Short mmCIF file of C-alpha atoms in Angstrom, two decimals:
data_model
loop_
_atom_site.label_atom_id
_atom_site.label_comp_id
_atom_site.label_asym_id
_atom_site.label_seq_id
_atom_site.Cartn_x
_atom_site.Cartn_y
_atom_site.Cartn_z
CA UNK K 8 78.79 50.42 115.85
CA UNK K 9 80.37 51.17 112.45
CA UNK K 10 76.62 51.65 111.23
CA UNK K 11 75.18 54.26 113.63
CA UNK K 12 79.64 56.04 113.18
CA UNK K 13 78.55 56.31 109.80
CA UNK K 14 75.07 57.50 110.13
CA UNK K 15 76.96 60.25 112.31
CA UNK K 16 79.20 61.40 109.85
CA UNK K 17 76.96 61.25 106.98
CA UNK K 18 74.37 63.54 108.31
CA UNK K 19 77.11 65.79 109.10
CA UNK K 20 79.64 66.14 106.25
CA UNK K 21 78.63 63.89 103.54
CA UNK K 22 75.43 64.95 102.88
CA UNK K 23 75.31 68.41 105.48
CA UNK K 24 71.97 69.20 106.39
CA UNK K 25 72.32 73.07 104.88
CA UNK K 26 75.74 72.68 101.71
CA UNK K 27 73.68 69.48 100.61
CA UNK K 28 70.26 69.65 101.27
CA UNK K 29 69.48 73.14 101.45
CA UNK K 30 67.70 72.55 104.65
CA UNK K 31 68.01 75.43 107.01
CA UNK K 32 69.27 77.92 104.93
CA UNK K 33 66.79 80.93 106.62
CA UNK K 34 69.44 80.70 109.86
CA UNK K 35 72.39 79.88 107.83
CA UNK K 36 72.25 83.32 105.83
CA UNK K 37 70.33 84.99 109.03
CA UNK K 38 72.21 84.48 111.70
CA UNK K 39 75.42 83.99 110.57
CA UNK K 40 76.94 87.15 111.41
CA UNK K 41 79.89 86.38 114.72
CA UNK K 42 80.94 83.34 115.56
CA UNK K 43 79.51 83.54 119.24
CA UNK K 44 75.75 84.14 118.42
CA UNK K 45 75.97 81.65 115.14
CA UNK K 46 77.48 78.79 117.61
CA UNK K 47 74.83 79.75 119.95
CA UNK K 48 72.21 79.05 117.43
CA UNK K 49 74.57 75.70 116.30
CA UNK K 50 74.23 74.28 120.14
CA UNK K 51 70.48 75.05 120.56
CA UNK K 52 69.36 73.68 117.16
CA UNK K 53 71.71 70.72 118.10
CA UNK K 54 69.59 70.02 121.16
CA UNK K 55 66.13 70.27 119.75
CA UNK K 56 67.36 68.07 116.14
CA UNK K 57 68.14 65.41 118.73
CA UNK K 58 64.85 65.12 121.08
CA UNK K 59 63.10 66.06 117.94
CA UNK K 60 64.09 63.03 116.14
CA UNK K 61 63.72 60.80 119.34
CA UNK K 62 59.77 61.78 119.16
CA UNK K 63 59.57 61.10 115.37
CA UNK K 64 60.67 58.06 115.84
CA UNK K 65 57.97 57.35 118.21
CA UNK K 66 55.12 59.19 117.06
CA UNK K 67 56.24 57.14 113.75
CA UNK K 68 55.84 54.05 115.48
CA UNK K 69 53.38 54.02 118.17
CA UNK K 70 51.19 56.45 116.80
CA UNK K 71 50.85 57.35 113.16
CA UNK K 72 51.59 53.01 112.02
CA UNK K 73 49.21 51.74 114.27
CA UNK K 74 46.56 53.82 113.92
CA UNK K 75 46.80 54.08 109.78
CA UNK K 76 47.14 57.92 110.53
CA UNK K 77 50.16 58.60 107.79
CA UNK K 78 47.85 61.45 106.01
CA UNK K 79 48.18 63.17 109.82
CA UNK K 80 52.13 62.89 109.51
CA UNK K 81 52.68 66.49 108.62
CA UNK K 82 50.30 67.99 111.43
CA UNK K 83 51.74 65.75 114.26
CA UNK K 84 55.63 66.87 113.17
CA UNK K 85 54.68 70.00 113.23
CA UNK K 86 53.01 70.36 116.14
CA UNK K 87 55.30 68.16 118.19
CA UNK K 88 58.27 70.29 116.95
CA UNK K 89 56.55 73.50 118.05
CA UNK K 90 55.33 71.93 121.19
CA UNK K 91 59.22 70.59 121.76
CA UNK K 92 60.51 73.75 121.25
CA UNK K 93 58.40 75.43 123.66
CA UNK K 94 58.77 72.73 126.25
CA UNK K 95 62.78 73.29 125.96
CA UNK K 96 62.75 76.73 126.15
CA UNK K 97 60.74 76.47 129.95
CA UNK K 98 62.59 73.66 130.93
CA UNK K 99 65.88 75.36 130.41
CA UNK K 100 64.37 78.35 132.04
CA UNK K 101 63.79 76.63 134.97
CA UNK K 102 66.88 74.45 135.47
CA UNK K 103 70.08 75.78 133.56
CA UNK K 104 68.96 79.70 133.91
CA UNK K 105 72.32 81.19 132.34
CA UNK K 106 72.39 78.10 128.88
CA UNK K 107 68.44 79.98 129.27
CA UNK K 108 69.86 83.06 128.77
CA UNK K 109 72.54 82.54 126.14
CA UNK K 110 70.30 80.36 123.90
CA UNK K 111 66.96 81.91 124.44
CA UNK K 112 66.41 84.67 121.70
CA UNK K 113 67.31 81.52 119.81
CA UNK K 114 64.69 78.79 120.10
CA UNK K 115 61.46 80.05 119.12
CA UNK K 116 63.63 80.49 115.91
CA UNK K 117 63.86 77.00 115.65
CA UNK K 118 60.49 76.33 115.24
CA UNK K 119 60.21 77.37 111.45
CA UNK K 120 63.72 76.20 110.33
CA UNK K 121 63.04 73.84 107.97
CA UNK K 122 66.18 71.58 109.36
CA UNK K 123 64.16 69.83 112.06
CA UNK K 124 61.29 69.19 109.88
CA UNK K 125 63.14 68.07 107.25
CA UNK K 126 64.98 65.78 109.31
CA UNK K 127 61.59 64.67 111.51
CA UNK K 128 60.33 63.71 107.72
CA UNK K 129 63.88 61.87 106.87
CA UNK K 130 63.95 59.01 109.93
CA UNK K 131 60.81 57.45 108.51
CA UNK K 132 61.45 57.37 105.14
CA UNK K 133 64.97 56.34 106.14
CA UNK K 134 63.54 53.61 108.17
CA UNK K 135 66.19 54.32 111.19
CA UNK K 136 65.80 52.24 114.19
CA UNK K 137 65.68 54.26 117.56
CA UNK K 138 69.49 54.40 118.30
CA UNK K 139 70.07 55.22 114.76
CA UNK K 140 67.71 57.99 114.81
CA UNK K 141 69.25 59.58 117.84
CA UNK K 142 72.97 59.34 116.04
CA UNK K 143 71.33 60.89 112.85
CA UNK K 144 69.53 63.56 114.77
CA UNK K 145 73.03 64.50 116.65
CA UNK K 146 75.15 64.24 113.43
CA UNK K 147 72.61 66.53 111.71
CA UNK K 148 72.85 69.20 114.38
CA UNK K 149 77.02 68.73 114.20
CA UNK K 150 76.79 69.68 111.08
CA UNK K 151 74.45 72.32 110.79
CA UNK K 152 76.75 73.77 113.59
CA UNK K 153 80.08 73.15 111.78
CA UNK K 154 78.46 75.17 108.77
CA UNK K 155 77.20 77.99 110.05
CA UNK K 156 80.00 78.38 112.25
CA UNK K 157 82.50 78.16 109.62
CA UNK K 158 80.17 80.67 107.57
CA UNK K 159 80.49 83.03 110.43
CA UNK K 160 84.40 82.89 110.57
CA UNK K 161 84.09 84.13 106.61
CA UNK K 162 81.77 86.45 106.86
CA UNK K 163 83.57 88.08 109.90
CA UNK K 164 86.88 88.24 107.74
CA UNK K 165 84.43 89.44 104.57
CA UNK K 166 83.64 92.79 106.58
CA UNK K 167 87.17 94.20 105.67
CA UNK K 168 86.92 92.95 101.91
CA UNK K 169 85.51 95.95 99.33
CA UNK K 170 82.86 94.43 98.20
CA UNK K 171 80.93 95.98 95.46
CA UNK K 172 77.45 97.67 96.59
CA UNK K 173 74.91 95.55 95.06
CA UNK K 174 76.71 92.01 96.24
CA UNK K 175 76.19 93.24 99.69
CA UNK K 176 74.36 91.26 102.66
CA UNK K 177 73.02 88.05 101.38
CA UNK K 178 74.44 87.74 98.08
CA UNK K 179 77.55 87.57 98.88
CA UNK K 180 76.57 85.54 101.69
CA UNK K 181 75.29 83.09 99.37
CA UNK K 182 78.40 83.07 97.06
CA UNK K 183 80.44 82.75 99.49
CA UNK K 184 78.28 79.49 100.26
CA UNK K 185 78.81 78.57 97.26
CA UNK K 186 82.30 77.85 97.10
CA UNK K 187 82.22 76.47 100.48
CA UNK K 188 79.35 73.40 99.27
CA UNK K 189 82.17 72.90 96.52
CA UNK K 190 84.33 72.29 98.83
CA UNK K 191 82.46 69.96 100.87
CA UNK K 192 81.75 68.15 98.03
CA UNK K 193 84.94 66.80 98.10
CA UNK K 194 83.65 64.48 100.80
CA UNK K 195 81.06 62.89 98.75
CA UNK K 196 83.18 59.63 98.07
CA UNK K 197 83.78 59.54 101.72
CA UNK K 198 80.82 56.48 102.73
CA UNK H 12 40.01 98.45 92.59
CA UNK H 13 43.17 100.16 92.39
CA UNK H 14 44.02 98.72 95.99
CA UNK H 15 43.61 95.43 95.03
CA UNK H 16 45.73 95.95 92.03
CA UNK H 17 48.70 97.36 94.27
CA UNK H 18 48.42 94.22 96.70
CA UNK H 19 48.69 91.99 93.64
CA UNK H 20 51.68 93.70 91.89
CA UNK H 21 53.67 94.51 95.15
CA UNK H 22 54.63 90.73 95.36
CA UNK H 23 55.59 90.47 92.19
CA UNK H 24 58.35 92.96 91.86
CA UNK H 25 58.58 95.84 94.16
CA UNK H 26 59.10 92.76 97.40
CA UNK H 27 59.63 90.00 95.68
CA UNK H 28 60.01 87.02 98.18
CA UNK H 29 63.16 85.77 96.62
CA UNK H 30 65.17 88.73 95.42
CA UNK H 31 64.00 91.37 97.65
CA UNK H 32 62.93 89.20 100.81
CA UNK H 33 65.11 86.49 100.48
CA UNK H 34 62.15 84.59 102.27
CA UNK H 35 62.10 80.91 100.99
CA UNK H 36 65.60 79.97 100.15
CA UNK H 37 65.05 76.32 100.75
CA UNK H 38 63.13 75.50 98.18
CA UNK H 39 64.38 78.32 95.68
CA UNK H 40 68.07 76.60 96.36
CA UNK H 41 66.80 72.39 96.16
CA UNK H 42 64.65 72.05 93.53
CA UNK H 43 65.48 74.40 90.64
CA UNK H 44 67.85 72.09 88.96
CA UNK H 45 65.31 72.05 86.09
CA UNK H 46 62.41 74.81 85.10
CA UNK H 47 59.62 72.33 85.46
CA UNK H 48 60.91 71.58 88.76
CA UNK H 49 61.02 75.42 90.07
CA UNK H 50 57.54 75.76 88.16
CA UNK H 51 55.46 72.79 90.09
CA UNK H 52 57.16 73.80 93.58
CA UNK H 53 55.80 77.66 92.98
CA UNK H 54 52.50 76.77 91.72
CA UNK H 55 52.16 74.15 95.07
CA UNK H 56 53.60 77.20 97.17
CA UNK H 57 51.10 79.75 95.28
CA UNK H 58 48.32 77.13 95.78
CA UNK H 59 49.07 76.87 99.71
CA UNK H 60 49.35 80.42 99.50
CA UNK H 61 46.21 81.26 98.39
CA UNK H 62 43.79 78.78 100.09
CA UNK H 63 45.43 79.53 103.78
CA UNK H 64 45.34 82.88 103.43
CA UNK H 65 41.78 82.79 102.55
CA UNK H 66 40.95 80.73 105.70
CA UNK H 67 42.85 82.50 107.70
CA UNK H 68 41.28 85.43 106.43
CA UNK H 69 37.73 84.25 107.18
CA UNK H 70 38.37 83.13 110.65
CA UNK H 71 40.13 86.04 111.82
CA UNK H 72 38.01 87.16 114.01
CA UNK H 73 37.72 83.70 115.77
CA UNK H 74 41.33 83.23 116.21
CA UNK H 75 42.61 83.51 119.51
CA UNK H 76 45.46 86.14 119.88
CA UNK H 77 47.56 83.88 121.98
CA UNK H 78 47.52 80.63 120.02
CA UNK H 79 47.27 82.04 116.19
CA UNK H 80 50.78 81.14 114.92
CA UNK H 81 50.10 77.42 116.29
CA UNK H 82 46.72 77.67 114.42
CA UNK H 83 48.39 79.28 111.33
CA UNK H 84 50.47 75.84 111.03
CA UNK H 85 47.87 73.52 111.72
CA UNK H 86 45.81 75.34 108.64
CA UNK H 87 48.63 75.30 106.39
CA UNK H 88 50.18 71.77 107.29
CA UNK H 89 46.44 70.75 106.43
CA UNK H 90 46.63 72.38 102.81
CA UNK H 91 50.30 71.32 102.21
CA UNK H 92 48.61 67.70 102.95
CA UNK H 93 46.17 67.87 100.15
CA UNK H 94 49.31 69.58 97.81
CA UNK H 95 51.23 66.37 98.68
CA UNK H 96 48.84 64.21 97.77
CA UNK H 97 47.58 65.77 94.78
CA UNK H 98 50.46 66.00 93.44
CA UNK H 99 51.54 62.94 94.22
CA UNK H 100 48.01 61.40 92.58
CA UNK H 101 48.74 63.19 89.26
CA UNK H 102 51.98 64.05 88.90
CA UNK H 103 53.75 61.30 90.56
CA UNK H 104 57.32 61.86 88.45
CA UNK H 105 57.73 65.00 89.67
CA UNK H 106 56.57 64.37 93.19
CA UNK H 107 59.17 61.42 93.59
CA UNK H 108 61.85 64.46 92.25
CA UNK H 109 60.36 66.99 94.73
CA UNK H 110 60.36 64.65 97.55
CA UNK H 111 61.06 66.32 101.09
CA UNK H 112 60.50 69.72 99.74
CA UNK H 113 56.71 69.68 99.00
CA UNK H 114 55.82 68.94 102.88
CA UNK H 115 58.94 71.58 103.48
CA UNK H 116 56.10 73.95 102.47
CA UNK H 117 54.72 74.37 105.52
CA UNK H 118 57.91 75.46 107.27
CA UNK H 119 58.86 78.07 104.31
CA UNK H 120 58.43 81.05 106.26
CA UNK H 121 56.62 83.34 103.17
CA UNK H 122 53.58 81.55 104.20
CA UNK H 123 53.61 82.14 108.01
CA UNK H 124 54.77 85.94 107.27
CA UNK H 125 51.97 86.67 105.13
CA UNK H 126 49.86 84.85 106.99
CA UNK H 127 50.70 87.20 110.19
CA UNK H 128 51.32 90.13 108.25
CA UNK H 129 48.43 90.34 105.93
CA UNK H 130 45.65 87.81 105.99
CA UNK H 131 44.83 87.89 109.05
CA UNK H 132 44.58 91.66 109.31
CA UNK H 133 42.43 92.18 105.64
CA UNK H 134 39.67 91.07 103.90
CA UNK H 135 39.09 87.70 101.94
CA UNK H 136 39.12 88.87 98.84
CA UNK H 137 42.69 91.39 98.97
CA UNK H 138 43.99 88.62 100.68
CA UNK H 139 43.66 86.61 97.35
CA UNK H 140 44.86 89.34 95.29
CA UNK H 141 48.07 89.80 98.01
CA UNK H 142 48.21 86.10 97.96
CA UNK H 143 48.38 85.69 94.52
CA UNK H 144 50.95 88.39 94.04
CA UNK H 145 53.14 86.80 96.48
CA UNK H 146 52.78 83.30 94.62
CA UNK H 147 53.31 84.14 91.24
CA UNK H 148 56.14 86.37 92.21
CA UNK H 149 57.83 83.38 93.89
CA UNK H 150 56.97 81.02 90.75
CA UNK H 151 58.64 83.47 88.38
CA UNK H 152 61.66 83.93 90.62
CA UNK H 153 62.22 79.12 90.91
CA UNK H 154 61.81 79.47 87.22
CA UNK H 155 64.38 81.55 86.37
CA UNK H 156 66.48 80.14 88.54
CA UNK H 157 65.60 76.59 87.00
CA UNK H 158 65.65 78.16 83.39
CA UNK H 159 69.65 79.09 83.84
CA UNK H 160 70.58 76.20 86.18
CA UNK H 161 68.95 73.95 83.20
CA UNK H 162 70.84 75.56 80.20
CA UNK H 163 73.66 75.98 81.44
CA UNK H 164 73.95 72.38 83.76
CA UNK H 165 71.75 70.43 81.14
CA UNK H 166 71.86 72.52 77.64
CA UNK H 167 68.18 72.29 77.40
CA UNK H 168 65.23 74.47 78.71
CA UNK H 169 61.45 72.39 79.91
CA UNK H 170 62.90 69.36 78.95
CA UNK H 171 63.96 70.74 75.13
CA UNK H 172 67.34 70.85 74.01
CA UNK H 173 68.59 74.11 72.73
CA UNK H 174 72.34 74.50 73.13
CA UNK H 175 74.07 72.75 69.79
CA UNK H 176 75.98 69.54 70.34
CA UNK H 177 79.29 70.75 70.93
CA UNK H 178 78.46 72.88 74.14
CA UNK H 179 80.20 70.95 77.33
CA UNK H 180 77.64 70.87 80.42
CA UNK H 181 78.46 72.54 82.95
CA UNK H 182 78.32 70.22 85.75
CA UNK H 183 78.69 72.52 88.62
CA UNK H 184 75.35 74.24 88.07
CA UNK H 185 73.11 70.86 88.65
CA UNK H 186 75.08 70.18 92.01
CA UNK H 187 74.69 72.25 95.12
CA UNK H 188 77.33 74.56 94.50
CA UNK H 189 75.41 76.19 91.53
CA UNK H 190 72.45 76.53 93.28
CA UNK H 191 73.99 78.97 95.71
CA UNK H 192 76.17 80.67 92.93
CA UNK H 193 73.43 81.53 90.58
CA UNK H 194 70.93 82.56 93.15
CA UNK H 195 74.11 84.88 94.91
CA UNK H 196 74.33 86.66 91.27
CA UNK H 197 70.51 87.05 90.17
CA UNK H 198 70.15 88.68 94.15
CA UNK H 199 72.99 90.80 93.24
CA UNK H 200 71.50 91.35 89.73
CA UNK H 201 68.29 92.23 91.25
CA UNK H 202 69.81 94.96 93.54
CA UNK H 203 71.96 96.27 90.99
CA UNK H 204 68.72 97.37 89.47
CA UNK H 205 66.93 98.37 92.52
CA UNK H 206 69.66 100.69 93.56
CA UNK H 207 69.70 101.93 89.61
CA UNK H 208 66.01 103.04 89.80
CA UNK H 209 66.52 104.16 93.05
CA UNK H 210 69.38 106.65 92.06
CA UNK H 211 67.72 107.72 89.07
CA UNK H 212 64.83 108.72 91.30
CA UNK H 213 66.47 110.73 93.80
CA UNK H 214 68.21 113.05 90.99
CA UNK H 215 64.44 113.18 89.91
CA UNK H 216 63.54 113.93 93.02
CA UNK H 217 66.49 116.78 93.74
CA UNK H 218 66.05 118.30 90.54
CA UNK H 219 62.41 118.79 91.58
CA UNK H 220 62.65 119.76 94.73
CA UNK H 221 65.81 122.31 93.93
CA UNK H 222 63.28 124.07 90.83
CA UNK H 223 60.70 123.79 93.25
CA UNK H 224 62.81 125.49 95.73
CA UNK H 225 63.59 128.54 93.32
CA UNK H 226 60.43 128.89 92.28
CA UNK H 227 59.29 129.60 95.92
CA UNK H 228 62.56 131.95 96.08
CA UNK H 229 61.22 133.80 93.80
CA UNK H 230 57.54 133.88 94.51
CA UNK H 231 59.08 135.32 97.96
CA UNK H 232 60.43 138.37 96.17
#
């Protein structure tokens, strides 16, 4: 239990999918404009990071190991990731119309954020179990939320600061990250 | 000719896929801690580049509209493959430091927006030249990115040491926190210059026009 708690809060503060690992940083600077449409994004990525790391697991294990396949592991992610992302966006459709509406300009987003890939690549070479990969997955998502959430609530504030001309739009954007992955590196001695 | 030479050069100033763009942070932010880092991670991006444009190029005309961005990543996932294990064949240091980020090639969305943009609207051979453009102009962006994270976070540039013994590393720019400093002042940098020869061109331009203008006035009388 400890194990998969600190699996959790690994993937999402200690080592935070986009202030750590510079995974997902298209969305971060993107779509990071108000808090309602970044937390949106947050919840919806959240969702797909999870089933997308359950079907790593097992494409890992009951496809690519016992068939020798791991020069195919790129193609398969891929592809599954795409295909999840689709499969999401018509099952929502179908059953939870109005999450469908507030998430949908969203997903087919999701596809080319390097995030899930990045963390579809990390459960093998992690060697997570099932369970763990699911708590990963989730913690992943919680963070990539908490950051780009956070990143809205500055950048909101930042529209009433005079900033100079050529520091406009994404460079400021990224200083601003900046000194926010400094300050989340004060949780490195945390595990 | 002349075409070819404007696809080639566009990528490598005028839209530059870092600066200008801002396409490809991932990479440009993870693995420009050093210069020979930034320079291996272009060159793989340049060579992906290049050889999936060109196939997607060729089959253009076989490529269903409906299922081509599907077919895009199966054709570059394929070419990031044999990147990966090239790399990881001859160059096996720097493969262990690249790690994640080489098969994050497929996902860095330069590739897929040329790929939908360009090469599969033009011929094989401006697609290389546009390719090419695009690659280089990314591989000269990750080094200087890795050139000031290195001297400044390590004192030394490729590896060789050239700041003199008493200058204190600066930590900050090897962690993640530098990465997204230095790359927020080079795009500002970048702009600064843009909007410079921008400027200077429209009081061209006005001064132009406004002569222009009078000589017309005058040609009226």
């Amino acid at each position: 239990m400890i194990e998969l708690f600190l699996i959790f809060i690994g993937a999402a503060l200690v080592n935070n999918f986009i202030l750590a690992r510079f995974l997902g940083i298209c969305p971060f600077i993107g779509v990071s404009r108000q808090i309602d449409t970044s937390l949106g994004l947050g919840i919806a990525t959240t969702f797909v990071m999870t089933l997308s790391g359950i079907l790593a697991w097992f494409m890992q294990e009951f496809i690519l190991v016992p068939f020798n396949l791991p020069f195919m592991q790129y193609v398969f992610f891929i592809l599954a990731i795409s295909s999840i992302v689709q499969f999401v966006e018509m099952a929502l459709r179908k059953m939870f119309p109005t999450l469908y509406e507030a998430l949908g300009i969203f997903l087919p987003l999701i596809t080319t954020n390097c995030a899930i890939l990045g963390l579809a690549l990390l459960i093998p070479l992690n060697e997570y179990g099932l369970i763990q990969s699911v708590f990963f997955g989730f913690g992943a998502g919680v963070g990539f939320t908490l950051a780009i959430v956070l990143m809205a609530g500055i950048r909101e504030r930042l529209l009433f600061a005079d900033v100079p001309k050529p520091l406009q739009g994404a460079s400021i954007t990224l200083i601003t990250a900046g000194v926010m992955a400094m300050a989340f590196s004060g949780f490195l001695g945390l595990i | 000719m002349v075409r070819m030479w404007t696809d080639l050069l566009r990528g490598l100033w005028g839209e530059h896929p870092i600066f200008r763009l801002v396409l490809g942070m991932c990479p440009a932010l993870a693995v420009t801690n050093t210069a020979i880092n930034g320079m291996t991670m272009g060159l793989a991006t340049t060579f992906v580049l290049v050889t999936s444009g060109t196939i997607i190029s060729l089959l253009k005309h076989f490529i269903p509209q409906r299922v081509r961005i599907p077919s895009y990543i199966v054709i570059i996932a394929t070419f990031v493959t044999a990147a990966d294990y090239t790399l990881n064949a001859f160059w096996h240091d720097i493969h262990g430091v690249l790690g994640l980020f080489v098969p994050l090639i497929i996902v860095n969305c330069l590739i897929l927006g040329r790929a939908e943009a360009f090469s599969s609207k033009n011929t094989v051979k401006r697609t290389i030249f546009d390719s090419l453009g695009y690659g280089i102009g990314f591989t000269w962006g990750l080094v200087l990115l890795g050139v000031i994270r290195e001297v400044l976070g390590f004192g030394s540039i490729f590896g060789m040491q050239v700041m003199p013994d008493t200058f204190y590393n600066w930590t900050i720019m090897v962690l993640p926190s530098g990465a997204f400093l230095t790359l927020g002042v080079l795009l500002g940098l970048y702009n600064m210059l843009i909007q410079r020869a921008e400027s200077k061109n429209k009081v061209l331009h006005t001064v132009k026009t406004a002569s222009e203008g009078a000589f017309t006035d005058e040609s009226v009388y």
